[in-house]
Amino acid sequence: MTPDVRIVEVGPRDGLQNERAMVATADKIELVDRLSATGLRSIEATSFVSPKWVPQLADAAEVFAGIRRRAEVRYPVLVPNEKGYERARAVGVEEIAVFTAASEAFNQRNINASIDASLERFAPVLARAREDGVSVRGYVSTVLGCPYQGEVPLADVVRVARALHAMGCYEVSLGDTIGVGTPGKARAMLEAVAAEVPMSALAVHFHDTWGQALANILACLEAGVAVVDASVSGAGGCPYAKGASGNVASEDVVYMLHGLGVSTGVDLDALAETGRWLAARLGHENGSKVGRALDAG
Ligand code: HMG
Ligand code: MG
């Protein structure tokens, strides 16, 4: 197992994109700033998608312009097309994430495009990013199941991950959007992708809908992955994947990793404090078991 894992904190994006109530811009900024002080090295700050599709993050430009960026932290943002790229660059974004899926049905509902059309849409974005020195991450959704199509063939996951990597994504995050995967399947999926894309360019992104996320992460760590996406207090879900719950809680991942002797650079107490603050702000129960155990202890 790798001695060092980079957590990609996706709470400000994956977490907040699915909130029913509008979260104040100032709270979004405070969330990112608090996370920046925990030792995290990657924080997905917001999303420059269409506000018609995700009104929750319509204030992406204000949020990004308002955060206090630290030199040692990367702040990727989601970008679906050139329009999103231009909005992001106008406020100084230096890393973006493009996103598509291994299932046609999900992709149509999430970004209104076929898989191939989405890849074509990304080509000019990646070309501009290369020219501008902007780093690009890529997401593949529905890698272990689709809410509309059901089973997703491994070959489709591998094809899309390979395409994103070949286009210039420095890292491809494999997303179990609806959290249906189990450890054996998660590991087999990762290994199939790693046969075509270097393991060092892969990340895993587990939603915890079926309670399998930590077990899936452990299976993938054993297979060699070293980058794990997670969401503070377990916030989130995808508005176009009905019933999908939040990502695995970052606090729970950090606790597990430190228990395994794997370093993350993250201060668990500071992270848990941020999770507690966020849950209170959103009026939710803290979705992190570690956060709740620390409160009880
Ligand atoms: P569309 O309707 O096909 O595109 O949406 P369009 O070009 O016709 O645009 C519609 C309107 O939006 C137009 O405005 C555009 O200007 C505007 P109008 O002319 O009607 O006034 N528009 C934009 N405005 C601001 N920023 C933009 C932008 N683009 C268009 N970037 C589109 C296509 C891709 C834009 C849309 O489907 C979309 O934004 N989808 C995003 C859905 C989303 O954010 N889903 C959640 C993120 S993915 C996820 O959570 C999964 C992940 O976590 C991994 C996992 O868990 O699996 C990453
Ligand atoms: Mg997600």
Short mmCIF file of C-alpha atoms and ligand atoms in Angstrom, two decimals:
data_model
loop_
_atom_site.label_atom_id
_atom_site.label_comp_id
_atom_site.label_asym_id
_atom_site.label_seq_id
_atom_site.Cartn_x
_atom_site.Cartn_y
_atom_site.Cartn_z
CA MET A 1 0.00 0.00 0.00
CA THR A 2 1.19 3.53 -0.73
CA PRO A 3 2.70 5.31 2.32
CA ASP A 4 1.10 8.63 1.37
CA VAL A 5 -2.41 9.40 0.09
CA ARG A 6 -3.62 12.66 -1.39
CA ILE A 7 -7.22 13.37 -0.44
CA VAL A 8 -9.16 15.42 -2.96
CA GLU A 9 -11.74 17.22 -0.86
CA VAL A 10 -14.90 17.60 -2.95
CA GLY A 11 -17.32 18.88 -0.29
CA PRO A 12 -17.58 22.47 -1.54
CA ARG A 13 -18.57 21.13 -4.97
CA ASP A 14 -20.05 17.61 -4.75
CA GLY A 15 -21.40 18.40 -1.29
CA LEU A 16 -23.00 21.74 -1.98
CA GLN A 17 -24.30 21.04 -5.51
CA ASN A 18 -27.01 18.87 -4.03
CA GLU A 19 -28.24 21.05 -1.17
CA ARG A 20 -31.93 21.84 -1.30
CA ALA A 21 -31.61 25.14 0.49
CA MET A 22 -29.46 27.84 -1.02
CA VAL A 23 -26.18 28.11 0.85
CA ALA A 24 -24.93 31.68 1.26
CA THR A 25 -21.90 32.60 -0.83
CA ALA A 26 -20.09 33.69 2.35
CA ASP A 27 -20.60 30.23 3.87
CA LYS A 28 -19.22 28.54 0.74
CA ILE A 29 -16.16 30.76 0.96
CA GLU A 30 -15.76 30.07 4.66
CA LEU A 31 -15.97 26.32 4.01
CA VAL A 32 -13.12 26.41 1.50
CA ASP A 33 -11.04 28.67 3.75
CA ARG A 34 -11.54 26.38 6.73
CA LEU A 35 -10.60 23.35 4.61
CA SER A 36 -7.50 25.18 3.37
CA ALA A 37 -6.25 25.31 6.96
CA THR A 38 -6.50 21.54 7.58
CA GLY A 39 -3.49 20.38 5.58
CA LEU A 40 -5.52 19.21 2.56
CA ARG A 41 -3.60 19.56 -0.70
CA SER A 42 -6.53 19.51 -3.15
CA ILE A 43 -9.88 21.18 -2.60
CA GLU A 44 -12.50 21.19 -5.35
CA ALA A 45 -13.81 24.66 -4.74
CA THR A 46 -16.93 24.96 -6.90
CA SER A 47 -18.40 24.26 -10.32
CA PHE A 48 -18.75 26.42 -13.43
CA VAL A 49 -21.65 24.47 -14.92
CA SER A 50 -24.86 25.96 -16.25
CA PRO A 51 -26.77 27.69 -13.42
CA LYS A 52 -29.93 26.47 -15.15
CA TRP A 53 -28.79 22.91 -14.38
CA VAL A 54 -27.22 23.45 -10.97
CA PRO A 55 -28.59 26.67 -9.45
CA GLN A 56 -26.92 25.79 -6.13
CA LEU A 57 -23.52 26.76 -7.55
CA ALA A 58 -24.56 29.73 -9.68
CA ASP A 59 -22.27 31.91 -7.54
CA ALA A 60 -19.13 29.96 -8.54
CA ALA A 61 -17.29 33.09 -9.70
CA GLU A 62 -17.98 34.96 -6.46
CA VAL A 63 -16.95 31.94 -4.41
CA PHE A 64 -13.70 31.40 -6.27
CA ALA A 65 -12.85 35.10 -6.20
CA GLY A 66 -13.59 35.22 -2.47
CA ILE A 67 -11.49 32.32 -1.18
CA ARG A 68 -8.02 32.83 0.26
CA ARG A 69 -5.90 30.58 -1.88
CA ARG A 70 -2.80 29.04 -0.37
CA ALA A 71 0.23 28.32 -2.52
CA GLU A 72 0.47 24.70 -1.35
CA VAL A 73 -3.18 23.85 -2.12
CA ARG A 74 -4.72 23.12 -5.52
CA TYR A 75 -8.26 24.38 -6.10
CA PRO A 76 -9.80 22.52 -9.06
CA VAL A 77 -13.29 23.45 -10.26
CA LEU A 78 -15.73 21.56 -12.49
CA VAL A 79 -15.98 22.78 -16.07
CA PRO A 80 -18.37 21.16 -18.59
CA ASN A 81 -17.59 23.20 -21.69
CA GLU A 82 -15.73 26.23 -23.09
CA LYS A 83 -18.19 28.65 -21.55
CA GLY A 84 -17.40 27.21 -18.12
CA TYR A 85 -13.70 27.38 -18.90
CA GLU A 86 -13.92 31.07 -19.74
CA ARG A 87 -15.91 31.87 -16.59
CA ALA A 88 -13.38 29.95 -14.49
CA ARG A 89 -10.34 31.57 -16.07
CA ALA A 90 -11.84 35.03 -15.62
CA VAL A 91 -11.52 34.60 -11.86
CA GLY A 92 -8.05 33.02 -11.94
CA VAL A 93 -8.74 29.27 -11.86
CA GLU A 94 -5.56 27.23 -12.44
CA GLU A 95 -6.97 23.72 -12.36
CA ILE A 96 -10.19 22.36 -13.82
CA ALA A 97 -12.00 19.04 -13.91
CA VAL A 98 -13.98 17.85 -16.91
CA PHE A 99 -16.56 15.13 -16.35
CA THR A 100 -18.33 12.45 -18.30
CA ALA A 101 -19.62 8.95 -17.61
CA ALA A 102 -19.25 5.33 -18.63
CA SER A 103 -23.01 5.10 -19.16
CA GLU A 104 -24.81 6.82 -22.04
CA ALA A 105 -28.09 7.14 -20.16
CA PHE A 106 -26.53 8.94 -17.19
CA ASN A 107 -24.49 11.21 -19.39
CA GLN A 108 -27.56 12.33 -21.32
CA ARG A 109 -29.32 13.29 -18.12
CA ASN A 110 -26.30 14.87 -16.44
CA ILE A 111 -24.71 16.84 -19.26
CA ASN A 112 -27.16 16.42 -22.12
CA ALA A 113 -24.63 14.71 -24.37
CA SER A 114 -23.51 11.26 -25.47
CA ILE A 115 -20.15 10.06 -24.18
CA ASP A 116 -18.45 10.73 -27.51
CA ALA A 117 -20.07 14.15 -27.86
CA SER A 118 -18.87 15.05 -24.35
CA LEU A 119 -15.32 14.04 -25.22
CA GLU A 120 -15.53 16.17 -28.36
CA ARG A 121 -16.78 19.07 -26.24
CA PHE A 122 -13.77 18.69 -23.94
CA ALA A 123 -11.20 18.73 -26.75
CA PRO A 124 -11.13 22.53 -27.18
CA VAL A 125 -11.23 22.98 -23.39
CA LEU A 126 -8.16 20.78 -22.99
CA ALA A 127 -6.40 22.52 -25.87
CA ARG A 128 -6.95 25.90 -24.25
CA ALA A 129 -5.93 24.55 -20.84
CA ARG A 130 -2.68 23.24 -22.30
CA GLU A 131 -1.94 26.64 -23.85
CA ASP A 132 -2.75 28.43 -20.60
CA GLY A 133 -0.80 26.04 -18.36
CA VAL A 134 -4.03 24.96 -16.61
CA SER A 135 -4.04 21.42 -15.13
CA VAL A 136 -6.97 19.20 -15.98
CA ARG A 137 -8.48 16.39 -13.98
CA GLY A 138 -11.08 14.08 -15.55
CA TYR A 139 -14.02 12.25 -13.99
CA VAL A 140 -15.69 9.08 -15.17
CA SER A 141 -19.07 8.62 -13.48
CA THR A 142 -21.15 5.46 -13.06
CA VAL A 143 -18.09 3.18 -13.02
CA LEU A 144 -19.83 0.54 -10.87
CA GLY A 145 -23.45 1.03 -11.88
CA CYS A 146 -25.86 3.50 -13.42
CA PRO A 147 -29.19 4.67 -11.99
CA TYR A 148 -30.79 4.41 -15.46
CA GLN A 149 -28.89 1.67 -17.27
CA GLY A 150 -28.05 -0.63 -14.32
CA GLU A 151 -24.89 -2.64 -15.03
CA VAL A 152 -22.06 -0.77 -16.72
CA PRO A 153 -19.61 -2.92 -18.71
CA LEU A 154 -16.00 -2.62 -17.50
CA ALA A 155 -14.88 -2.12 -21.07
CA ASP A 156 -16.88 1.13 -21.20
CA VAL A 157 -15.22 2.40 -18.02
CA VAL A 158 -11.78 1.56 -19.38
CA ARG A 159 -12.51 3.20 -22.74
CA VAL A 160 -13.66 6.48 -21.24
CA ALA A 161 -10.85 6.63 -18.65
CA ARG A 162 -8.28 5.95 -21.35
CA ALA A 163 -9.78 8.63 -23.59
CA LEU A 164 -9.64 11.27 -20.82
CA HIS A 165 -6.05 10.39 -19.98
CA ALA A 166 -5.04 10.40 -23.66
CA MET A 167 -6.64 13.84 -24.06
CA GLY A 168 -4.35 15.23 -21.38
CA CYS A 169 -6.07 14.76 -18.02
CA TYR A 170 -3.23 14.34 -15.53
CA GLU A 171 -5.53 12.36 -13.28
CA VAL A 172 -8.72 10.43 -13.90
CA SER A 173 -11.11 10.01 -10.98
CA LEU A 174 -13.29 6.91 -11.14
CA GLY A 175 -16.72 7.70 -9.70
CA ASP A 176 -19.19 5.29 -8.15
CA THR A 177 -21.88 7.92 -8.51
CA ILE A 178 -24.65 5.97 -6.78
CA GLY A 179 -22.48 4.07 -4.32
CA VAL A 180 -23.56 0.58 -5.36
CA GLY A 181 -20.10 -0.96 -5.74
CA THR A 182 -18.66 -3.59 -3.43
CA PRO A 183 -14.94 -4.13 -2.70
CA GLY A 184 -14.24 -7.00 -5.11
CA LYS A 185 -15.94 -5.19 -7.98
CA ALA A 186 -14.28 -1.89 -7.09
CA ARG A 187 -10.84 -3.48 -7.12
CA ALA A 188 -11.49 -5.35 -10.39
CA MET A 189 -12.69 -2.10 -12.00
CA LEU A 190 -9.62 -0.20 -10.83
CA GLU A 191 -7.28 -2.94 -12.00
CA ALA A 192 -8.96 -3.07 -15.41
CA VAL A 193 -8.48 0.68 -15.83
CA ALA A 194 -4.92 0.52 -14.46
CA ALA A 195 -4.03 -1.92 -17.22
CA GLU A 196 -4.52 1.00 -19.65
CA VAL A 197 -3.90 4.15 -17.57
CA PRO A 198 -1.01 4.34 -15.07
CA MET A 199 -2.15 3.79 -11.48
CA SER A 200 -0.33 7.01 -10.55
CA ALA A 201 -2.82 8.89 -12.77
CA LEU A 202 -5.91 7.38 -11.13
CA ALA A 203 -8.12 8.44 -8.23
CA VAL A 204 -11.20 6.83 -6.71
CA HIS A 205 -14.45 8.64 -5.92
CA PHE A 206 -16.95 6.69 -3.85
CA HIS A 207 -20.39 7.79 -2.79
CA ASP A 208 -21.56 6.00 0.33
CA THR A 209 -25.21 5.37 -0.56
CA TRP A 210 -24.98 1.64 0.21
CA GLY A 211 -22.43 1.97 3.03
CA GLN A 212 -19.61 0.41 1.01
CA ALA A 213 -17.34 3.39 0.44
CA LEU A 214 -14.63 2.79 3.06
CA ALA A 215 -14.42 -0.90 2.22
CA ASN A 216 -14.16 -0.03 -1.47
CA ILE A 217 -11.43 2.50 -0.77
CA LEU A 218 -9.43 -0.03 1.22
CA ALA A 219 -9.70 -2.56 -1.61
CA CYS A 220 -8.48 0.08 -4.07
CA LEU A 221 -5.61 1.15 -1.78
CA GLU A 222 -4.52 -2.48 -1.67
CA ALA A 223 -4.55 -2.45 -5.46
CA GLY A 224 -2.24 0.60 -5.44
CA VAL A 225 -4.33 3.75 -5.81
CA ALA A 226 -2.92 6.78 -3.96
CA VAL A 227 -5.54 9.49 -4.52
CA VAL A 228 -8.95 9.40 -2.84
CA ASP A 229 -11.84 11.84 -3.27
CA ALA A 230 -13.93 12.52 -0.19
CA SER A 231 -16.37 15.08 1.17
CA VAL A 232 -16.15 16.66 4.60
CA SER A 233 -19.06 15.54 6.84
CA GLY A 234 -20.14 13.21 4.02
CA ALA A 235 -22.07 16.02 2.33
CA GLY A 236 -23.43 15.69 -1.16
CA GLY A 237 -24.71 13.66 -4.06
CA CYS A 238 -25.45 14.31 -7.69
CA PRO A 239 -28.68 16.11 -8.56
CA TYR A 240 -28.93 13.96 -11.71
CA ALA A 241 -28.54 10.65 -9.83
CA LYS A 242 -31.71 10.43 -7.75
CA GLY A 243 -31.20 9.05 -4.25
CA ALA A 244 -27.41 9.16 -4.42
CA SER A 245 -26.06 10.17 -1.04
CA GLY A 246 -22.88 12.01 -0.24
CA ASN A 247 -19.33 10.97 -0.83
CA VAL A 248 -17.54 9.04 1.82
CA ALA A 249 -16.78 11.46 4.67
CA SER A 250 -13.25 12.86 4.50
CA GLU A 251 -12.86 12.54 8.27
CA ASP A 252 -13.61 8.79 8.06
CA VAL A 253 -11.09 8.30 5.26
CA VAL A 254 -8.38 10.22 7.10
CA TYR A 255 -9.01 8.27 10.31
CA MET A 256 -8.79 4.96 8.45
CA LEU A 257 -5.62 5.97 6.60
CA HIS A 258 -3.84 7.22 9.71
CA GLY A 259 -4.83 3.99 11.47
CA LEU A 260 -3.20 2.10 8.61
CA GLY A 261 -0.03 4.16 9.02
CA VAL A 262 -0.66 6.00 5.74
CA SER A 263 0.03 9.74 5.89
CA THR A 264 -2.31 12.34 4.41
CA GLY A 265 -0.91 15.61 5.74
CA VAL A 266 -4.36 16.34 7.13
CA ASP A 267 -5.03 17.42 10.71
CA LEU A 268 -7.98 15.20 11.64
CA ASP A 269 -9.17 17.43 14.47
CA ALA A 270 -9.21 20.53 12.27
CA LEU A 271 -11.03 18.60 9.53
CA ALA A 272 -13.59 17.22 11.99
CA GLU A 273 -14.17 20.71 13.34
CA THR A 274 -14.89 21.88 9.79
CA GLY A 275 -17.29 18.97 9.29
CA ARG A 276 -19.09 19.84 12.49
CA TRP A 277 -19.33 23.47 11.44
CA LEU A 278 -20.67 22.54 7.98
CA ALA A 279 -23.29 20.10 9.29
CA ALA A 280 -24.53 22.77 11.73
CA ARG A 281 -24.58 25.40 8.97
CA LEU A 282 -26.59 23.12 6.66
CA GLY A 283 -28.83 21.90 9.46
CA HIS A 284 -27.88 18.25 8.80
CA GLU A 285 -26.74 15.48 11.07
CA ASN A 286 -22.97 15.15 10.67
CA GLY A 287 -22.55 12.41 8.04
CA SER A 288 -19.09 11.52 9.38
CA LYS A 289 -19.05 8.71 11.91
CA VAL A 290 -15.58 9.77 13.01
CA GLY A 291 -16.86 13.32 13.49
CA ARG A 292 -19.71 12.02 15.66
CA ALA A 293 -17.41 9.73 17.64
CA LEU A 294 -15.07 12.64 18.34
CA ASP A 295 -18.05 14.69 19.54
CA ALA A 296 -19.16 11.87 21.84
CA GLY A 297 -15.63 11.22 23.11
P1 HMG B 1 -27.32 22.23 -22.39
O1 HMG B 1 -28.66 22.75 -21.93
O2 HMG B 1 -27.30 21.08 -23.31
O3 HMG B 1 -26.36 23.33 -23.01
O4 HMG B 1 -26.49 21.89 -21.07
P2 HMG B 1 -26.53 24.70 -23.67
O5 HMG B 1 -25.21 25.01 -24.27
O6 HMG B 1 -27.75 24.69 -24.55
O7 HMG B 1 -26.78 25.70 -22.45
C1 HMG B 1 -28.01 25.89 -21.79
C2 HMG B 1 -27.95 27.23 -21.09
O8 HMG B 1 -26.94 27.22 -20.08
C3 HMG B 1 -27.57 28.38 -22.01
O9 HMG B 1 -28.17 29.56 -21.48
C4 HMG B 1 -26.08 28.50 -21.85
O10 HMG B 1 -25.57 29.76 -22.13
C5 HMG B 1 -25.92 28.18 -20.40
P3 HMG B 1 -29.37 30.28 -22.28
O11 HMG B 1 -28.84 30.55 -23.63
O12 HMG B 1 -30.51 29.30 -22.26
O13 HMG B 1 -29.64 31.51 -21.45
N1 HMG B 1 -24.63 27.56 -20.11
C6 HMG B 1 -23.78 27.97 -19.15
N2 HMG B 1 -23.85 28.97 -18.27
C7 HMG B 1 -22.81 29.11 -17.42
N3 HMG B 1 -21.75 28.27 -17.40
C8 HMG B 1 -21.66 27.26 -18.27
C9 HMG B 1 -22.69 27.08 -19.20
N4 HMG B 1 -22.90 26.18 -20.17
C10 HMG B 1 -24.07 26.49 -20.73
N5 HMG B 1 -20.60 26.45 -18.23
C11 HMG B 1 -24.45 21.54 -19.86
C12 HMG B 1 -25.21 21.29 -21.15
C13 HMG B 1 -23.23 20.66 -19.86
C14 HMG B 1 -24.06 23.02 -19.80
C15 HMG B 1 -25.41 21.21 -18.67
O14 HMG B 1 -25.93 19.92 -18.87
C16 HMG B 1 -24.73 21.25 -17.32
O15 HMG B 1 -24.27 22.30 -16.89
N6 HMG B 1 -24.68 20.08 -16.62
C17 HMG B 1 -24.00 19.99 -15.36
C18 HMG B 1 -24.65 18.97 -14.47
C19 HMG B 1 -23.87 18.84 -13.21
O16 HMG B 1 -23.18 19.76 -12.78
N7 HMG B 1 -23.95 17.67 -12.56
C20 HMG B 1 -23.24 17.42 -11.34
C21 HMG B 1 -21.76 17.32 -11.52
S1 HMG B 1 -21.22 15.73 -12.07
C22 HMG B 1 -21.16 14.77 -10.63
O17 HMG B 1 -21.61 15.18 -9.60
C23 HMG B 1 -20.44 13.45 -10.69
C24 HMG B 1 -19.05 13.49 -10.04
O18 HMG B 1 -19.12 13.89 -8.69
C25 HMG B 1 -18.42 12.09 -10.12
C26 HMG B 1 -19.35 10.99 -9.62
O19 HMG B 1 -19.81 11.05 -8.47
O20 HMG B 1 -19.59 10.09 -10.42
C27 HMG B 1 -18.12 14.46 -10.78
MG MG B 2 -19.62 12.64 -7.03
#
